[in-house]
């Protein structure tokens, strides 16, 4: 793998390959010409609204829809009972009232027996406009018998706790995965336990245990979820415009859920207003818009309110973790053991590869070199919304990184050692790569110390510590927090990774027209990641075609080959690789054609960007444009070469890629009020080859804001009665421009050895890596008060309480 | 997106008298709409369901900031941004700028009005703390005439004020106090959020003694957004740190905050003291510098 | 790809509203309760203005009324009767992009594009009132609008870019 060379520029001034290139898609967005789902209006289209449960746990005694049905403009009112009456010709249940989740559990489309979380779908109204649909909701009379809810995950498995999933014949609130397991373990339990026991008895060692909660948060993209579905009864074709990060996977799921033939389903994801994992799941609302069109024969639009989005669609995290770290007094880490109580809500609806029921959490051993690690995760049902894997988490690597980075800082505090020094002592060394972690991951490449030194250099670390010391002497409290994270992205190798049985490989198609212009058809789906720009750059890099001459098509299952979609930072590692591979197929075919045209052997040809030429005679050659025309023309082609340059590919990644980085956050804390100001944020990412550095940096910026948000303000808590306390943007706080500093970015480039262009993916790196940097910085600021840990979010109240030695329990209502 | 419940009538008032006539015509199901930034979200969430809306945005007579005699008069339709930007208000009381800067966000401040904020009477309303601190008054008009109500008698409780059916708040008035220093302190979870706790104060220091002072607190359950005992303690005393601390302690003791997601009651009580102290210190400083 | 506005109004709309939108007088029927954002999007058919919350917090619906940015989800269409509205579609003049539009593209000030129209409308207004805003003034100016993609860094840069590249008819202070 060679370092990135400066790409030559196209006539339009774009790099023919990698480098900063302004985004193609911006042309429509800056004119207000984006086309999002709520912008879709089909002739005769109806609108819809969902009646949701006000209770977290209640039995439905009766539902009276007559008044709603009588309202002028109302076309249909659908309840769980209606759905039970619609037979479903599929293997996944015999009627429409329930649907499968992405984790082989079941979820109610509309509640029939009980409601199991506040905001659960109870009835569906289709009307001629959206205001009338909302009016009708008020006219539906539901008689509930309230039941005691299970809101505290820690009490979910207590004897006598109310049973949530009695529909499945359960007698407790445990969750069993598709393999029959009720707990999920990884690593070496015995070795880790022994190492920790030994350390406990060794005066030269320390053992630190810390309870660390990663509370429930929400991806909250600016555009909520929605869909417009239309079933053409004559052709039997279902067309669905939807906010989907994974249109092909969704098509297959709808085929399974609705029993519709898959070739008659067309999913179109138009412009998507942010995803962050929120638009991976299949929600009852989507399914109801399909049912709505089946019932009415008209196109039906469903768009969530913000409250519905925050209260019912995929949340993230909700992991109660207890970590134990053992180390020598010199600071050499020996072992880490983790016990997790995982709150999955009322339905096990996590979106992750089947064989990884706790996602990739077991990558928690992190960026450090130690032999013993073990984790045990126990999932439970509670009366909360389903979900768990979302919000740019790389399948729960957010939780893993937060855990280990907090534990390392707790250890540093125990040892009275600089957290930077402790990390430098334990970071994996370049010669250890490829490195097999104690829980079985094979990290592909990394020069960790180099990256950390770059971050410390940008930060001016020694000066910062000096400043901190001076400030402390004056009674001012600043903190410096580190995070060194290793991600594992690009799921994934088909033999290990599937979702609902669909292997996580991605298809791609490249057509080169006779004039040398090209069309690339992707299976992945941008929600802002600039695919229309960066994928053209990959093809340009491989074939020398100007990026402005390459059209990138995505977001329409009728126009693109099958693939699993965009989440888990998988687009560049999987589809980006596919784009390189398919380009190389075209290049190889071009070589055959060029050889025929130049009347030489293909082996005599040499490639320079955009052109095959005869070795030793640079003047004798054909450009890719010339070859494109020749391949469509009358030139006699060698045997076995069919003509045209078009190619397809399916990329099955041999391994994940392992981007990593070092983040340093500097905060000022006002101990009188508990207010935290993020003053600086230094982020050095190594994501291998950077296709478009401008876009990479943009991805990092967004993730850093996420980290500030989660660390300081974002939270979905519940009170004991089951009320969601984060159900609007007044209560679920996202950071504004005022809470975010101007970020200071740096980079190192350690290409992935197994990826065709050495790229590793970066979409979630900063969201994964940044929260612990902020929390570690605040804890560092509070060290003089003897504070070692407080859970996120570090609101002013929580910080002040931490100083008083009484931090807030964040997952329940503040008392 | 949430949508308002059906609304029978929307009318534009052409004058204050017309607004009052319209209110009387439509009765208790009518509401005035000014900036709309409290009412319309509540209508969308269907927590408010007026049958008639009377739009008073055209009432230019309510849009001025002026001095009348010994008082500053702010019309009910003055927007938050105009308060923030007013050199007149800043000259007399810097607290106006400090307070407005932390109310909602710039776009909301373009629409939201002074009268609307007072009539909404949210227990976390910053302008209520300011009004109580400065011991302002409001002018309420109905078809029989006008009456002036001190800010410290204006509220019956959260979201409840002296403005009755068929009435309109037309202006708020603040006494001018030469030599007063003033300051506003607010802790919020994030820019644009409602206060966890906020405190506004003014102090007039003459000859080394606090001649007059006012302390207003929002979001901490202080009756009428004030704790007179703290003011009474300070008046007539030297503005020493010790006295300021004692006044702040009394202010906190007079609060009765409740726990919510913005913070637990003990924290809010602490903030009441901490922010009162900070605001008093700065008020004293600027009064002494004046 | 854009789609026609449906003509399936369920009931008799009971009022007529006239406003100037991007310099053009528009008269349409709606209900008294119709929100301005729905009027602009669903009745007039200008869909560059978005919506993203129910509590006036997100600012994706920001447009101008009588020369000032407002949250169009928090205003009834009736309240805009007789007033002048400017939306993102009105930024481009005579085929020339506004510098704020150029700035957002130059500086990668957008990713998913959803908050972008509102951000650009406020950005334009900030510059109209203060041609040389400080970083702090820009950040404060957009603090009532949320973005999930950019972390605001490049939005700030985009507005700064527009300040440094005023259109010919703008007076650089």
Short mmCIF file of N, CA and C in Angstrom, two decimals, chain B residues 11-28 30-32 54-56 59 61-62 139-147 163-170:
data_model
loop_
_atom_site.label_atom_id
_atom_site.label_comp_id
_atom_site.label_asym_id
_atom_site.label_seq_id
_atom_site.Cartn_x
_atom_site.Cartn_y
_atom_site.Cartn_z
N UNK B 11 -58.75 36.38 13.96
CA UNK B 11 -59.01 37.78 13.62
C UNK B 11 -57.79 38.62 13.97
N UNK B 12 -57.62 39.69 13.22
CA UNK B 12 -56.55 40.66 13.49
C UNK B 12 -57.13 41.84 14.23
N UNK B 13 -56.62 42.09 15.40
CA UNK B 13 -57.08 43.28 16.13
C UNK B 13 -56.45 44.51 15.49
N UNK B 14 -57.21 45.60 15.43
CA UNK B 14 -56.71 46.83 14.82
C UNK B 14 -56.29 47.86 15.85
N UNK B 15 -56.72 47.65 17.08
CA UNK B 15 -56.32 48.56 18.17
C UNK B 15 -56.50 47.79 19.48
N UNK B 16 -56.00 48.37 20.55
CA UNK B 16 -56.18 47.73 21.85
C UNK B 16 -57.68 47.61 22.14
N UNK B 17 -58.41 48.68 21.86
CA UNK B 17 -59.85 48.65 22.12
C UNK B 17 -60.51 47.56 21.30
N UNK B 18 -60.07 47.41 20.06
CA UNK B 18 -60.63 46.37 19.20
C UNK B 18 -60.29 44.98 19.74
N UNK B 19 -59.06 44.82 20.22
CA UNK B 19 -58.66 43.52 20.79
C UNK B 19 -59.56 43.16 21.97
N UNK B 20 -59.82 44.15 22.80
CA UNK B 20 -60.67 43.91 23.97
C UNK B 20 -62.10 43.58 23.52
N UNK B 21 -62.58 44.32 22.51
CA UNK B 21 -63.92 44.04 21.99
C UNK B 21 -64.00 42.61 21.43
N UNK B 22 -62.96 42.21 20.73
CA UNK B 22 -62.94 40.86 20.17
C UNK B 22 -62.91 39.81 21.28
N UNK B 23 -62.12 40.09 22.32
CA UNK B 23 -62.05 39.16 23.45
C UNK B 23 -63.43 39.01 24.08
N UNK B 24 -64.12 40.12 24.21
CA UNK B 24 -65.46 40.05 24.80
C UNK B 24 -66.43 39.32 23.89
N UNK B 25 -66.26 39.52 22.61
CA UNK B 25 -67.15 38.88 21.64
C UNK B 25 -67.01 37.35 21.71
N UNK B 26 -65.77 36.88 21.76
CA UNK B 26 -65.58 35.42 21.69
C UNK B 26 -65.54 34.76 23.05
N UNK B 27 -65.44 35.56 24.10
CA UNK B 27 -65.55 35.00 25.44
C UNK B 27 -64.32 34.21 25.87
N UNK B 28 -64.53 33.29 26.79
CA UNK B 28 -63.40 32.64 27.46
C UNK B 28 -62.62 31.68 26.56
N UNK B 30 -61.48 32.50 23.71
CA UNK B 30 -60.60 33.28 22.84
C UNK B 30 -59.25 33.49 23.51
N UNK B 31 -58.24 33.56 22.69
CA UNK B 31 -56.91 33.88 23.21
C UNK B 31 -56.27 34.93 22.34
N UNK B 32 -55.47 35.78 22.96
CA UNK B 32 -54.66 36.71 22.18
C UNK B 32 -53.41 35.97 21.72
N UNK B 54 -57.00 35.99 18.52
CA UNK B 54 -57.01 37.40 18.19
C UNK B 54 -55.56 37.86 18.10
N UNK B 55 -55.16 38.16 16.89
CA UNK B 55 -53.76 38.47 16.60
C UNK B 55 -53.52 39.96 16.89
N UNK B 56 -52.60 40.23 17.79
CA UNK B 56 -52.34 41.64 18.15
C UNK B 56 -51.01 42.14 17.59
N UNK B 59 -50.64 45.86 16.48
CA UNK B 59 -50.89 46.97 17.40
C UNK B 59 -49.61 47.78 17.68
N UNK B 61 -49.24 50.60 18.76
CA UNK B 61 -49.28 51.37 20.01
C UNK B 61 -48.62 50.62 21.17
N UNK B 62 -48.41 49.31 20.98
CA UNK B 62 -47.80 48.51 22.07
C UNK B 62 -46.33 48.18 21.78
N UNK B 139 -49.46 47.00 33.31
CA UNK B 139 -50.70 47.74 33.09
C UNK B 139 -51.65 46.81 32.34
N UNK B 140 -52.83 46.65 32.92
CA UNK B 140 -53.83 45.77 32.34
C UNK B 140 -55.03 46.61 31.93
N UNK B 141 -55.52 46.35 30.74
CA UNK B 141 -56.63 47.16 30.24
C UNK B 141 -57.83 46.26 29.93
N UNK B 142 -59.02 46.78 30.24
CA UNK B 142 -60.24 46.10 29.79
C UNK B 142 -61.21 47.16 29.30
N UNK B 143 -62.42 46.77 29.03
CA UNK B 143 -63.33 47.73 28.41
C UNK B 143 -63.72 48.86 29.35
N UNK B 144 -63.45 48.69 30.64
CA UNK B 144 -63.82 49.76 31.56
C UNK B 144 -62.64 50.67 31.89
N UNK B 145 -61.45 50.28 31.53
CA UNK B 145 -60.32 51.15 31.83
C UNK B 145 -59.05 50.36 32.05
N UNK B 146 -58.08 50.99 32.71
CA UNK B 146 -56.81 50.32 32.95
C UNK B 146 -56.55 50.26 34.45
N UNK B 147 -55.71 49.30 34.82
CA UNK B 147 -55.24 49.28 36.19
C UNK B 147 -53.78 48.85 36.19
N UNK B 163 -54.33 38.87 34.71
CA UNK B 163 -54.99 39.21 33.46
C UNK B 163 -56.21 38.30 33.30
N UNK B 164 -57.40 38.88 33.35
CA UNK B 164 -58.62 38.09 33.31
C UNK B 164 -59.22 38.04 31.91
N UNK B 165 -60.38 37.40 31.80
CA UNK B 165 -61.09 37.34 30.52
C UNK B 165 -61.40 38.77 30.06
N UNK B 166 -61.26 38.99 28.80
CA UNK B 166 -61.58 40.30 28.26
C UNK B 166 -60.55 41.36 28.59
N UNK B 167 -59.37 40.91 29.03
CA UNK B 167 -58.34 41.88 29.40
C UNK B 167 -57.06 41.66 28.60
N UNK B 168 -56.30 42.73 28.50
CA UNK B 168 -55.03 42.66 27.79
C UNK B 168 -53.96 43.40 28.59
N UNK B 169 -52.81 42.77 28.69
CA UNK B 169 -51.67 43.43 29.32
C UNK B 169 -51.08 44.36 28.27
N UNK B 170 -50.99 45.62 28.55
CA UNK B 170 -50.55 46.56 27.51
C UNK B 170 -49.11 47.02 27.66
#
